[in-house]
Amino acid sequence: FSLKELHGIFPWLVESIFGSLDGIIVGWNLCCLQGRTNPTEYSVALDFLDPSGPMMKLVYKLQAEEYRYDFPVSYLPGPVKASIQEQVLPECSLYHNKVQFPSSDGLGLNLALNPFEYYMFYFAISLITQKNSPVTHHVSPSNSAYFILVDTYLKCFLPTEGSVLPPPSSNPGGAIPSPTPRSPAVPFTSYGMHHTSLLKRHIAHQPSVNADPASQEIWRSETLLQIFVEMWLHHYSLEMYQKMQSPHVKLEVLHYRLSISSKHDGSPAQSSYQALHAYQEPFKPTEEHVLVVRLLVKHLHAFSNSLKPEPLSPSAHSHTASPLEEFKRVVIPRFVQEKLYIFLQHCFGHWPLDASFRAVLEMWLSYLQPWRYAPEKPPQSTEPLLRSVSEKWAAFIQENLLMYTKLFVGFLNRALRTDLVSPKNALMVFRVAKVFAQPNLAEMILKGEQLFLEPELVIPHRQHRLFMTPTLGGSFFSSWPPTITDASFKVKSHVYSLEGQDFQYKQMFGTEVRNLVLKLAQLICQAQQTAKSISDHSAETTVSQSFFSWFRFTPSEMNGSYTGNDLDEIGQDSIKKTDEYLEKALEYLCQIFKLNEAQLTQMMMKCGTAQDENGKKQLPDCIESEDGLILTPLGRYQIINGLRRFEVQYQGDTELQPIRSYENATLVRLLFRLSSVLNERFAGQMDVLCSREDFVGRLCRYHLTNPHLIQKVRYSPLGKDRTSQNWGPRISLRFLASYKTLISLLMIYFIASWFYIGPVGCTFIILIGYFLYAVIMTFCSEEGWKPHEH
C-alpha cells in the first residue's frame, strides 16, 4: 500500500489489535491469549507484533514520514490528565511539545504522537483497559501473549548486551531519523540524581533540529520506558502528585486555582475540592498488572547492572561513554524509583488481606535485590546458607532507603492482621524474613538510617547544592567534608523528595518497629501452637472415626463447638509446611533484629501455657470488669484468626434448641409435638420404671433422663431466681429429624429390600438393633465408660 493509505489504516489497525480506549472494541485480548489453549492465534500474534515483524515495519515506515496521530488526554492516568487540563505540563519529557489544544469543534485535548509512540501508548494501556475482559478458562498471566511481548520489547529496546538494533529502513542509504524536532530527548548530562525543575528544563532544553546524533541513538529505548512507567505506575491521589512535583509546578497550580476561583467568584475551598476530585482516580491494579510490573523491574535491574566498568581516567569516560551506557546509569533513579515507590505504597495500603498479595510482595522483593540480576553470579551450592550482600550495593540501598524501611513497616502492619496459620500467609512472612536476613543487608540498612539521622548542620543547606560529579563541573566540591557527608545528603534528598520536608521518619531498627517485630514473633508462636493443636485434633478425629460411628443416633454432636480451620481441608502436609515456614521466619527475624533468646523462650512458654493438661486452649485475652469479661484487642485478634475461642455450649433443653442446618425443620416440629404427647400421657409410668433398682430401672434412667437438666434454674429479666423446675424422665425423638438418621434408615430399608425383607420386618430389625444398642450403652455406663467417647 502507499504511505497515504497506510496512514489512514494505521489507527484502525492499532485499535483492532489492542482494543479501543472506550472498551467498545475488545481487540485480540492479548492478556488472555495463550499458546496452550490457542496455539495458532498465539504464534501468529507474536510473529505479527514482534520487534522485527510486519507491524513494527509499518511503524518505522510511517515514522520516516513524520506522521502524527491524536491520543485523547482524557484516557491518560488521572494525575497527568488533571495536570494537562490545568495547563501545567508534567515533568516527564514524554508530553512536551505534544499537547494540542481544543479546536473550534471542542473535541478536547489531544497528544500529537508519532507512530512509534502511538503504538506503544495503546500497547501499554491495553494492560489496564482489558483487565475486565471475560475469561472462560484459567489463564496464567506469565504465559500470555501480552507478557511475552513485554519481555520481547524490553530485551529488544533495553538490551543487556550490545546496542539497540537500528530500525529497518526503506532507504538503502541510512536509518530512519528520530523525531528530534517535535520530541527532543533530554541530554543525559542533565539527568543526575534529582529532578530538574520544569522551568529550567524549558529554558535549557529547547527543541533543536541539529541535535547531537549520538544522543538520539536510544530515543526508542527512552520513549518505551517512559510510556510503560507512565501508563502502569502513574496512578495516585493529589497529595502524592504534589509530593512528586517541583516547587515551581506547585506554585503554578496554586496560581491557576486562585485565578479560576476569582474569575468565577467562587471560594478557594470549593476550587481546591474540585481540583482534588479531578486528581482522584479509582486505581485497583490486578495480579496481571503487578506481574508485568515485576517483569519490568527485573529487566531494568539486569539492564542497569550490565553497565560497563568506569575507566580510571574521568576524561576518557566523558569521551567514550555511549548514550546507552549513560542511560543504564540513570534508568532506575531517574525513571522508575519515585513512581514505583508510590505504586507499592498504594498496593500495601489497599490490597486485600489475602494470599493474592504474594504478587505485590515478590515485585517488592525483586526491586530490593538488584544483586540477583547482576551478571556475576556465584556457582550454585547445595548448602542452605544465604549469600552475603556485597558492599558495592550500599549506595543503592542508601538511595532507596524508604523502599527497605518504610515498606517493611507496612508489611509488618499487614502481617499482624493476617491469619498466620494459613500456609500461604506463613510463606509470605518467611519470604520477607529470608530476604532481609541476608548477611550484611541489615547492617547496610542501619548505616543508611544513621546517614539520614545525621545532624542537619553538618552539611550546607540542600537548596544551594546540586548533585554533580567531577565530569559535570563539580570541582567546587573539593572544599566539602569527606565522602560520608555527600552520602548523607543523598539519603536525605531521597527521603525528602519522596515524602516531603516535614516527613517524620520511623527507624526500622528503632524501639517502635522492634515492638512490632516482637508482636509478630508472639503471633508466630501462637500460630505454631494453633497449627499443632489443629493437627492433633485432625489426627484424633481420623483415628476415632469409624464406619459405624456415622450411623449413631445420639444427639451429642448438637453441642459440639469445634470451629475448625482451613488446614482441616488442606491436610497434614500443609500443616507441616506452615510450621516450617513460621519456624524459619522466626529464626530470620531473630537474626535481623538481634532478638534476645530469653525473650523468645518466655514467649514460647507463654504460648505453651495457652493449653491446659488436656490440650484445650484457654479463653481469649480478656479483662474482668463489673459487667463480666471484656475482650481486649489481642483477644479480638485471637478470636478472628481462630487462635483461641470461648467454649460455648448449649445449656438448656435439648428439645428446644434452634433447628440446625442438618435437620429437617418440618420433622423437628412434628416429632416435638409427638414426644410432648407421649411424655404427658406416660409420665407416671416412666417415673415408676426409672425408680426401679433392677436392670430395667437402670436402662430407663440412662435413656430417659438427662443428668445435666435434673435441676435447671430459670432467671427473670432482672437476674433474680424466679422458679426451679425438676426435669423427670421423658422420651426424645428429635434425633429422627437428622438427615444423617434419615439417610441411615433409607440405606437400611434399601438393603432389606435387596434381601426381600418387607417394611414390617425391616422396622422390627431396626427396633431390635436399637434395643441392643441401648442395652450395651447401659452396661457401658455401669462400668464407668463414656459412651460418647467410644
PDB file of N, CA and C in Angstrom, residues 15 18-25 70-72 74-75 118 121-122 125-126 129:
ATOM      1  N   GLU A  15      -6.287  -0.137  16.919  1.00  0.00           N
ATOM      2  CA  GLU A  15      -7.486  -0.395  17.721  1.00  0.00           C
ATOM      3  C   GLU A  15      -7.981  -1.819  17.544  1.00  0.00           C
ATOM      4  N   PHE A  18      -5.348  -3.894  19.882  1.00  0.00           N
ATOM      5  CA  PHE A  18      -5.320  -3.649  21.328  1.00  0.00           C
ATOM      6  C   PHE A  18      -6.661  -3.225  21.904  1.00  0.00           C
ATOM      7  N   GLY A  19      -7.646  -3.031  21.068  1.00  0.00           N
ATOM      8  CA  GLY A  19      -8.947  -2.588  21.562  1.00  0.00           C
ATOM      9  C   GLY A  19      -9.020  -1.072  21.642  1.00  0.00           C
ATOM     10  N   SER A  20     -10.228  -0.563  21.627  1.00  0.00           N
ATOM     11  CA  SER A  20     -10.412   0.886  21.706  1.00  0.00           C
ATOM     12  C   SER A  20     -10.302   1.350  23.151  1.00  0.00           C
ATOM     13  N   LEU A  21     -10.035   2.630  23.321  1.00  0.00           N
ATOM     14  CA  LEU A  21      -9.866   3.180  24.666  1.00  0.00           C
ATOM     15  C   LEU A  21     -11.160   3.190  25.461  1.00  0.00           C
ATOM     16  N   ASP A  22     -12.295   3.295  24.767  1.00  0.00           N
ATOM     17  CA  ASP A  22     -13.581   3.303  25.465  1.00  0.00           C
ATOM     18  C   ASP A  22     -14.102   1.902  25.742  1.00  0.00           C
ATOM     19  N   GLY A  23     -13.392   0.860  25.289  1.00  0.00           N
ATOM     20  CA  GLY A  23     -13.796  -0.506  25.587  1.00  0.00           C
ATOM     21  C   GLY A  23     -14.800  -1.107  24.639  1.00  0.00           C
ATOM     22  N   ILE A  24     -15.255  -0.365  23.641  1.00  0.00           N
ATOM     23  CA  ILE A  24     -16.251  -0.905  22.700  1.00  0.00           C
ATOM     24  C   ILE A  24     -15.633  -2.002  21.838  1.00  0.00           C
ATOM     25  N   ILE A  25     -14.432  -1.745  21.344  1.00  0.00           N
ATOM     26  CA  ILE A  25     -13.710  -2.750  20.553  1.00  0.00           C
ATOM     27  C   ILE A  25     -12.786  -3.517  21.492  1.00  0.00           C
ATOM     28  N   ASP A  70      -3.521  11.460  16.896  1.00  0.00           N
ATOM     29  CA  ASP A  70      -4.075  12.060  18.118  1.00  0.00           C
ATOM     30  C   ASP A  70      -4.402  10.983  19.145  1.00  0.00           C
ATOM     31  N   PHE A  71      -3.966  11.227  20.385  1.00  0.00           N
ATOM     32  CA  PHE A  71      -4.305  10.367  21.525  1.00  0.00           C
ATOM     33  C   PHE A  71      -5.012  11.231  22.560  1.00  0.00           C
ATOM     34  N   PRO A  72      -6.274  10.920  22.933  1.00  0.00           N
ATOM     35  CA  PRO A  72      -7.024  11.782  23.853  1.00  0.00           C
ATOM     36  C   PRO A  72      -6.361  11.869  25.232  1.00  0.00           C
ATOM     37  N   SER A  74      -7.878  12.579  27.889  1.00  0.00           N
ATOM     38  CA  SER A  74      -8.824  12.076  28.889  1.00  0.00           C
ATOM     39  C   SER A  74      -8.581  10.628  29.263  1.00  0.00           C
ATOM     40  N   TYR A  75      -7.813   9.877  28.469  1.00  0.00           N
ATOM     41  CA  TYR A  75      -7.532   8.474  28.776  1.00  0.00           C
ATOM     42  C   TYR A  75      -6.157   8.280  29.426  1.00  0.00           C
ATOM     43  N   TYR A 118       2.499   6.287  19.383  1.00  0.00           N
ATOM     44  CA  TYR A 118       1.081   5.925  19.320  1.00  0.00           C
ATOM     45  C   TYR A 118       0.892   4.420  19.532  1.00  0.00           C
ATOM     46  N   PHE A 121       1.730   3.551  23.226  1.00  0.00           N
ATOM     47  CA  PHE A 121       0.698   4.030  24.146  1.00  0.00           C
ATOM     48  C   PHE A 121      -0.458   3.036  24.203  1.00  0.00           C
ATOM     49  N   TYR A 122      -0.924   2.592  23.059  1.00  0.00           N
ATOM     50  CA  TYR A 122      -2.033   1.640  23.014  1.00  0.00           C
ATOM     51  C   TYR A 122      -1.608   0.294  23.596  1.00  0.00           C
ATOM     52  N   ILE A 125      -1.404   0.731  27.549  1.00  0.00           N
ATOM     53  CA  ILE A 125      -2.673   0.984  28.236  1.00  0.00           C
ATOM     54  C   ILE A 125      -3.642  -0.184  28.095  1.00  0.00           C
ATOM     55  N   SER A 126      -3.412  -1.078  27.122  1.00  0.00           N
ATOM     56  CA  SER A 126      -4.297  -2.239  26.979  1.00  0.00           C
ATOM     57  C   SER A 126      -4.193  -3.174  28.178  1.00  0.00           C
ATOM     58  N   THR A 129      -6.941  -1.479  30.343  1.00  0.00           N
ATOM     59  CA  THR A 129      -8.294  -1.435  29.784  1.00  0.00           C
ATOM     60  C   THR A 129      -8.878  -2.821  29.579  1.00  0.00           C
TER      61      THR A 129
END
